[in-house]
Short mmCIF file of C-alpha atoms and ligand atoms in Angstrom, two decimals:
data_model
loop_
_atom_site.label_atom_id
_atom_site.label_comp_id
_atom_site.label_asym_id
_atom_site.label_seq_id
_atom_site.Cartn_x
_atom_site.Cartn_y
_atom_site.Cartn_z
CA UNK A 1 10.01 17.18 5.56
CA UNK A 2 12.13 17.45 8.69
CA UNK A 3 12.86 15.11 11.57
CA UNK A 4 11.18 17.63 13.87
CA UNK A 5 7.93 17.34 11.91
CA UNK A 6 8.10 13.55 12.01
CA UNK A 7 8.65 13.72 15.76
CA UNK A 8 5.61 15.97 16.22
CA UNK A 9 3.36 13.71 14.13
CA UNK A 10 4.57 10.68 16.07
CA UNK A 11 4.21 12.33 19.47
CA UNK A 12 0.64 13.43 18.64
CA UNK A 13 -0.32 9.84 17.85
CA UNK A 14 1.45 8.52 20.94
CA UNK A 15 -0.48 11.03 23.05
CA UNK A 16 -3.69 9.56 21.56
CA UNK A 17 -2.64 6.08 22.71
CA UNK A 18 -0.97 4.73 19.56
CA UNK A 19 1.56 2.81 21.61
CA UNK A 20 4.24 0.74 19.85
CA UNK A 21 2.32 -0.89 17.00
CA UNK A 22 4.16 -3.90 15.53
CA UNK A 23 2.54 -3.96 12.12
CA UNK A 24 1.50 -1.20 9.73
CA UNK A 25 -1.14 -1.78 7.06
CA UNK A 26 -2.08 0.40 4.08
CA UNK A 27 -5.55 -0.22 2.66
CA UNK A 28 -6.19 0.53 -1.00
CA UNK A 29 -9.19 1.97 -2.80
CA UNK A 30 -12.38 0.08 -1.94
CA UNK A 31 -10.45 -2.06 0.56
CA UNK A 32 -11.18 -0.34 3.86
CA UNK A 33 -13.18 -3.00 5.70
CA UNK A 34 -10.22 -4.65 7.38
CA UNK A 35 -10.53 -1.99 10.09
CA UNK A 36 -13.74 -3.75 11.26
CA UNK A 37 -11.49 -6.60 12.46
CA UNK A 38 -9.54 -4.37 14.83
CA UNK A 39 -10.31 -4.72 18.54
CA UNK A 40 -10.15 -1.85 21.02
CA UNK A 41 -9.60 0.57 18.20
CA UNK A 42 -8.44 4.17 18.43
CA UNK A 43 -8.86 6.55 15.50
CA UNK A 44 -6.86 9.57 14.36
CA UNK A 45 -8.17 11.52 11.37
CA UNK A 46 -5.48 12.58 8.94
CA UNK A 47 -6.55 16.20 9.10
CA UNK A 48 -5.86 16.26 12.86
CA UNK A 49 -2.37 14.79 12.71
CA UNK A 50 0.31 17.51 12.66
CA UNK A 51 2.23 17.71 9.36
CA UNK A 52 0.18 15.03 7.69
CA UNK A 53 -0.44 15.99 4.04
CA UNK A 54 -3.26 18.51 3.74
CA UNK A 55 -6.48 16.72 3.00
CA UNK A 56 -8.37 17.10 -0.25
CA UNK A 57 -12.16 17.07 -0.23
CA UNK A 58 -12.44 13.36 -0.87
CA UNK A 59 -9.97 12.78 1.92
CA UNK A 60 -12.19 13.68 4.83
CA UNK A 61 -12.63 10.00 5.56
CA UNK A 62 -8.89 9.27 5.67
CA UNK A 63 -7.83 7.97 9.04
CA UNK A 64 -5.28 6.00 10.98
CA UNK A 65 -6.77 3.23 13.09
CA UNK A 66 -4.80 1.64 15.91
CA UNK A 67 -5.73 -1.46 17.87
CA UNK A 68 -5.32 -5.21 18.25
CA UNK A 69 -5.52 -7.94 15.62
CA UNK A 70 -4.47 -11.52 16.37
CA UNK A 71 -3.07 -10.34 19.70
CA UNK A 72 -0.73 -7.90 17.97
CA UNK A 73 -0.86 -4.13 17.93
CA UNK A 74 -1.49 -2.76 14.46
CA UNK A 75 -1.83 0.65 12.88
CA UNK A 76 -3.90 0.81 9.71
CA UNK A 77 -4.16 3.54 7.10
CA UNK A 78 -7.73 3.60 5.88
CA UNK A 79 -7.21 5.64 2.73
CA UNK A 80 -3.87 6.56 1.25
CA UNK A 81 -2.49 9.59 -0.55
CA UNK A 82 -2.03 9.34 -4.32
CA UNK A 83 0.16 11.35 -6.67
CA UNK A 84 -2.88 11.87 -8.90
CA UNK A 85 -4.54 13.91 -6.16
CA UNK A 86 -1.73 16.42 -6.50
CA UNK A 87 0.42 15.19 -3.63
CA UNK A 88 4.19 15.03 -3.88
CA UNK A 89 6.19 11.83 -3.43
CA UNK A 90 7.23 12.84 0.08
CA UNK A 91 3.57 13.53 1.01
CA UNK A 92 2.48 10.10 -0.21
CA UNK A 93 5.15 8.38 1.87
CA UNK A 94 5.10 10.60 4.96
CA UNK A 95 2.64 8.32 6.84
CA UNK A 96 4.96 5.34 6.27
CA UNK A 97 7.78 7.21 8.01
CA UNK A 98 5.45 8.12 10.88
CA UNK A 99 4.28 4.52 11.31
CA UNK A 100 7.91 3.40 11.32
CA UNK A 101 8.73 5.93 13.99
CA UNK A 102 5.75 4.70 16.03
CA UNK A 103 7.55 1.36 16.02
CA UNK A 104 6.19 -0.88 13.25
CA UNK A 105 8.44 -3.80 12.33
CA UNK A 106 6.53 -4.97 9.23
CA UNK A 107 4.39 -3.28 6.59
CA UNK A 108 1.51 -4.77 4.57
CA UNK A 109 0.17 -2.91 1.53
CA UNK A 110 -2.93 -3.53 -0.56
CA UNK A 111 -4.11 -1.92 -3.77
CA UNK A 112 -6.64 -2.24 -6.55
CA UNK A 113 -4.99 -2.89 -9.90
CA UNK A 114 -5.75 -3.81 -13.47
CA UNK A 115 -4.73 -7.23 -14.80
CA UNK A 116 -2.25 -6.77 -17.65
CA UNK A 117 -1.42 -10.48 -17.66
CA UNK A 118 -4.52 -11.88 -19.35
CA UNK A 119 -4.14 -15.25 -17.62
CA UNK A 120 -5.25 -13.33 -14.54
CA UNK A 121 -8.92 -12.44 -14.03
CA UNK A 122 -10.77 -9.72 -12.21
CA UNK A 123 -11.44 -10.85 -8.67
CA UNK A 124 -8.04 -12.54 -8.44
CA UNK A 125 -5.46 -11.60 -5.84
CA UNK A 126 -1.89 -11.04 -6.99
CA UNK A 127 1.06 -11.20 -4.65
CA UNK A 128 3.48 -8.53 -5.77
CA UNK A 129 6.91 -10.07 -6.33
CA UNK A 130 8.56 -7.09 -7.96
CA UNK A 131 7.65 -3.75 -9.47
CA UNK A 132 8.30 -1.26 -12.24
CA UNK A 133 8.26 2.42 -11.31
CA UNK A 134 6.65 4.39 -14.14
CA UNK A 135 5.68 7.34 -11.95
CA UNK A 136 8.49 9.52 -13.22
CA UNK A 137 10.07 10.29 -9.87
CA UNK A 138 11.17 8.95 -6.51
CA UNK A 139 10.31 9.66 -2.88
CA UNK A 140 14.07 9.59 -2.26
CA UNK A 141 14.90 12.40 -4.69
CA UNK A 142 15.12 15.26 -2.20
CA UNK A 143 18.01 17.34 -0.95
CA UNK A 144 18.36 16.22 2.66
CA UNK A 145 17.62 12.52 2.13
CA UNK A 146 20.95 11.65 3.77
CA UNK A 147 19.52 12.84 7.12
CA UNK A 148 17.01 10.00 6.90
CA UNK A 149 19.14 7.15 5.54
CA UNK A 150 20.87 6.02 2.37
CA UNK A 151 20.31 7.76 -0.93
CA UNK A 152 21.14 4.78 -3.16
CA UNK A 153 18.71 2.27 -1.71
CA UNK A 154 19.08 -1.36 -2.78
CA UNK A 155 16.01 -2.66 -4.60
CA UNK A 156 17.23 -6.15 -5.51
CA UNK A 157 14.55 -7.77 -3.30
CA UNK A 158 12.05 -5.06 -2.37
CA UNK A 159 9.27 -7.42 -1.19
CA UNK A 160 10.10 -9.53 1.86
CA UNK A 161 10.60 -13.19 0.78
CA UNK A 162 9.68 -14.66 4.18
CA UNK A 163 6.32 -12.93 4.38
CA UNK A 164 5.67 -13.75 0.72
CA UNK A 165 6.19 -17.42 1.47
CA UNK A 166 3.79 -17.19 4.39
CA UNK A 167 1.16 -15.58 2.15
CA UNK A 168 1.51 -18.49 -0.28
CA UNK A 169 0.99 -20.97 2.56
CA UNK A 170 -2.05 -19.07 3.82
CA UNK A 171 -3.58 -18.93 0.35
CA UNK A 172 -3.20 -22.67 -0.14
CA UNK A 173 -4.75 -23.36 3.23
CA UNK A 174 -7.72 -21.09 2.57
CA UNK A 175 -8.25 -22.09 -1.08
CA UNK A 176 -7.39 -18.66 -2.39
CA UNK A 177 -5.92 -18.93 -5.87
CA UNK A 178 -2.98 -16.60 -5.54
CA UNK A 179 -1.41 -15.06 -8.63
CA UNK A 180 2.13 -13.76 -8.47
CA UNK A 181 3.68 -11.06 -10.56
CA UNK A 182 5.09 -7.66 -11.32
CA UNK A 183 3.19 -4.47 -10.43
CA UNK A 184 3.72 -1.42 -12.61
CA UNK A 185 2.94 1.93 -11.01
CA UNK A 186 1.70 4.82 -13.13
CA UNK A 187 0.62 8.29 -12.01
CA UNK A 188 -2.92 8.23 -13.39
CA UNK A 189 -5.63 9.22 -12.76
CA UNK A 190 -6.62 8.53 -16.34
CA UNK A 191 -6.73 4.85 -17.17
CA UNK A 192 -4.42 3.45 -19.83
CA UNK A 193 -4.83 3.47 -23.60
CA UNK A 194 -4.73 0.24 -25.56
CA UNK A 195 -1.21 1.13 -26.69
CA UNK A 196 -0.18 1.68 -23.07
CA UNK A 197 -1.56 -1.69 -21.98
CA UNK A 198 0.44 -3.31 -24.82
CA UNK A 199 3.52 -1.43 -23.67
CA UNK A 200 3.03 -2.51 -20.05
CA UNK A 201 2.78 -6.12 -21.11
CA UNK A 202 5.92 -5.83 -23.23
CA UNK A 203 7.74 -4.28 -20.28
CA UNK A 204 6.95 -7.31 -18.15
CA UNK A 205 4.12 -6.00 -15.99
CA UNK A 206 1.38 -8.35 -14.78
CA UNK A 207 -0.71 -5.66 -13.10
CA UNK A 208 -0.97 -1.88 -13.23
CA UNK A 209 -2.06 0.61 -10.61
CA UNK A 210 -1.51 4.12 -9.31
CA UNK A 211 0.06 3.55 -5.90
CA UNK A 212 2.22 1.30 -3.69
CA UNK A 213 5.63 1.78 -5.33
CA UNK A 214 6.52 5.01 -3.47
CA UNK A 215 5.57 3.41 -0.15
CA UNK A 216 7.61 0.30 -0.96
CA UNK A 217 10.66 2.39 -1.86
CA UNK A 218 10.42 4.18 1.48
CA UNK A 219 9.91 0.91 3.36
CA UNK A 220 13.17 -0.29 1.81
CA UNK A 221 14.80 3.00 2.72
CA UNK A 222 13.70 2.40 6.31
CA UNK A 223 14.79 -1.28 6.16
CA UNK A 224 11.20 -2.16 6.96
CA UNK A 225 10.14 -5.57 5.60
CA UNK A 226 7.14 -5.04 3.31
CA UNK A 227 4.68 -7.14 1.33
CA UNK A 228 1.99 -6.03 -1.10
CA UNK A 229 -1.09 -7.67 -2.58
CA UNK A 230 -3.06 -6.39 -5.55
CA UNK A 231 -6.78 -6.96 -5.86
CA UNK A 232 -7.30 -7.27 -9.61
CA UNK A 233 -10.38 -5.26 -10.52
CA UNK A 234 -10.37 -5.22 -14.31
CA UNK A 235 -8.82 -7.00 -17.28
CA UNK A 236 -6.61 -4.85 -19.45
CA UNK A 237 -7.00 -6.56 -22.82
CA UNK A 238 -5.93 -4.12 -25.52
CA UNK A 239 -7.73 -6.11 -28.22
CA UNK A 240 -11.08 -6.08 -26.42
CA UNK A 241 -10.89 -2.96 -24.29
CA UNK A 242 -14.13 -1.68 -22.87
CA UNK A 243 -14.61 1.84 -21.51
CA UNK A 244 -13.57 2.11 -17.86
CA UNK A 245 -16.26 1.62 -15.28
CA UNK A 246 -14.99 2.97 -11.97
CA UNK A 247 -18.12 1.83 -10.14
CA UNK A 248 -17.41 -1.71 -11.31
CA UNK A 249 -13.75 -1.47 -10.26
CA UNK A 250 -14.87 -0.50 -6.76
CA UNK A 251 -17.52 -3.23 -6.75
CA UNK A 252 -14.99 -5.91 -7.72
CA UNK A 253 -12.59 -4.58 -5.08
CA UNK A 254 -15.33 -4.90 -2.45
CA UNK A 255 -16.23 -8.44 -3.53
CA UNK A 256 -12.61 -9.56 -3.49
CA UNK A 257 -11.74 -7.77 -0.27
CA UNK A 258 -12.55 -10.76 2.03
CA UNK A 259 -9.68 -12.74 0.46
CA UNK A 260 -7.27 -9.91 1.18
CA UNK A 261 -8.58 -9.65 4.74
CA UNK A 262 -8.02 -13.39 5.25
CA UNK A 263 -4.47 -13.13 3.95
CA UNK A 264 -3.59 -10.19 6.19
CA UNK A 265 -5.28 -11.48 9.35
CA UNK A 266 -3.63 -14.89 8.99
CA UNK A 267 -0.26 -13.31 8.23
CA UNK A 268 -0.49 -11.26 11.43
CA UNK A 269 -1.04 -14.48 13.40
CA UNK A 270 2.00 -16.11 11.79
CA UNK A 271 4.45 -13.32 12.62
N1 HPA B 1 -5.04 0.87 -14.56
C1 HPA B 1 -4.53 1.62 -13.59
N2 HPA B 1 -4.93 1.57 -12.34
C2 HPA B 1 -5.93 0.74 -12.04
C3 HPA B 1 -6.51 -0.07 -13.01
C4 HPA B 1 -6.04 0.00 -14.34
O1 HPA B 1 -6.52 -0.69 -15.24
N3 HPA B 1 -7.48 -0.80 -12.38
C5 HPA B 1 -7.45 -0.45 -11.07
N4 HPA B 1 -6.53 0.50 -10.87
#
């Protein structure tokens, strides 16, 4: 990754009309419908954006959508890049850097995750308060990182407290029972064993998923205030573990999606 590449990606999007978005949003698996709320939308497919990570087959639908929500300009990633698809850490986080260079001042992230905390149920929303990186690497571990900012990025408060508070207020107002907790990121794509779910619980995780943490690290690197919400799609009970049902995970994500959309659209209005 070079600054020149970032400039070219950014200039391409600006030439398509992606003019000074204020807010960037990353939509997780099965959580793409928020783009229907965008007015006057413009679309850029990932495979057309210079230096965007090379698309895999399942990625032909991946796109950046720009437009207006709540009278603010937003840019939304419908589909993200995952390590388990064979991408590198700097590929997964490249779009975050591009959105920052386009001008975003805040970043919202969503994901589908499993509930490790068994007080939480599938269909719940969890506000991510902190995370555990179990992905075995970092998007900041590259030679010329100093050209882009600090190497030793502070992670004492990676999720913006002000926006978190606003999300709590919104949830109360809209009768969304909001869970709060720690998100553990694994590489995947295999789901966890019973022993791994027990380990995650012991480590202090409330939810587990295969994304988000690299993007949050880069947001902190860019001093970009970020919040993340997990849509809990399955219950990770090691003593009663059923075989994974990916169709059900996606179904639960879809059913729970409206709550996430409410949280993000209201948060945009409050900023
Ligand atoms: N584990 C990891 N990632 C996930 C899960 C899970 O149980 N559910 C949704 N994404």
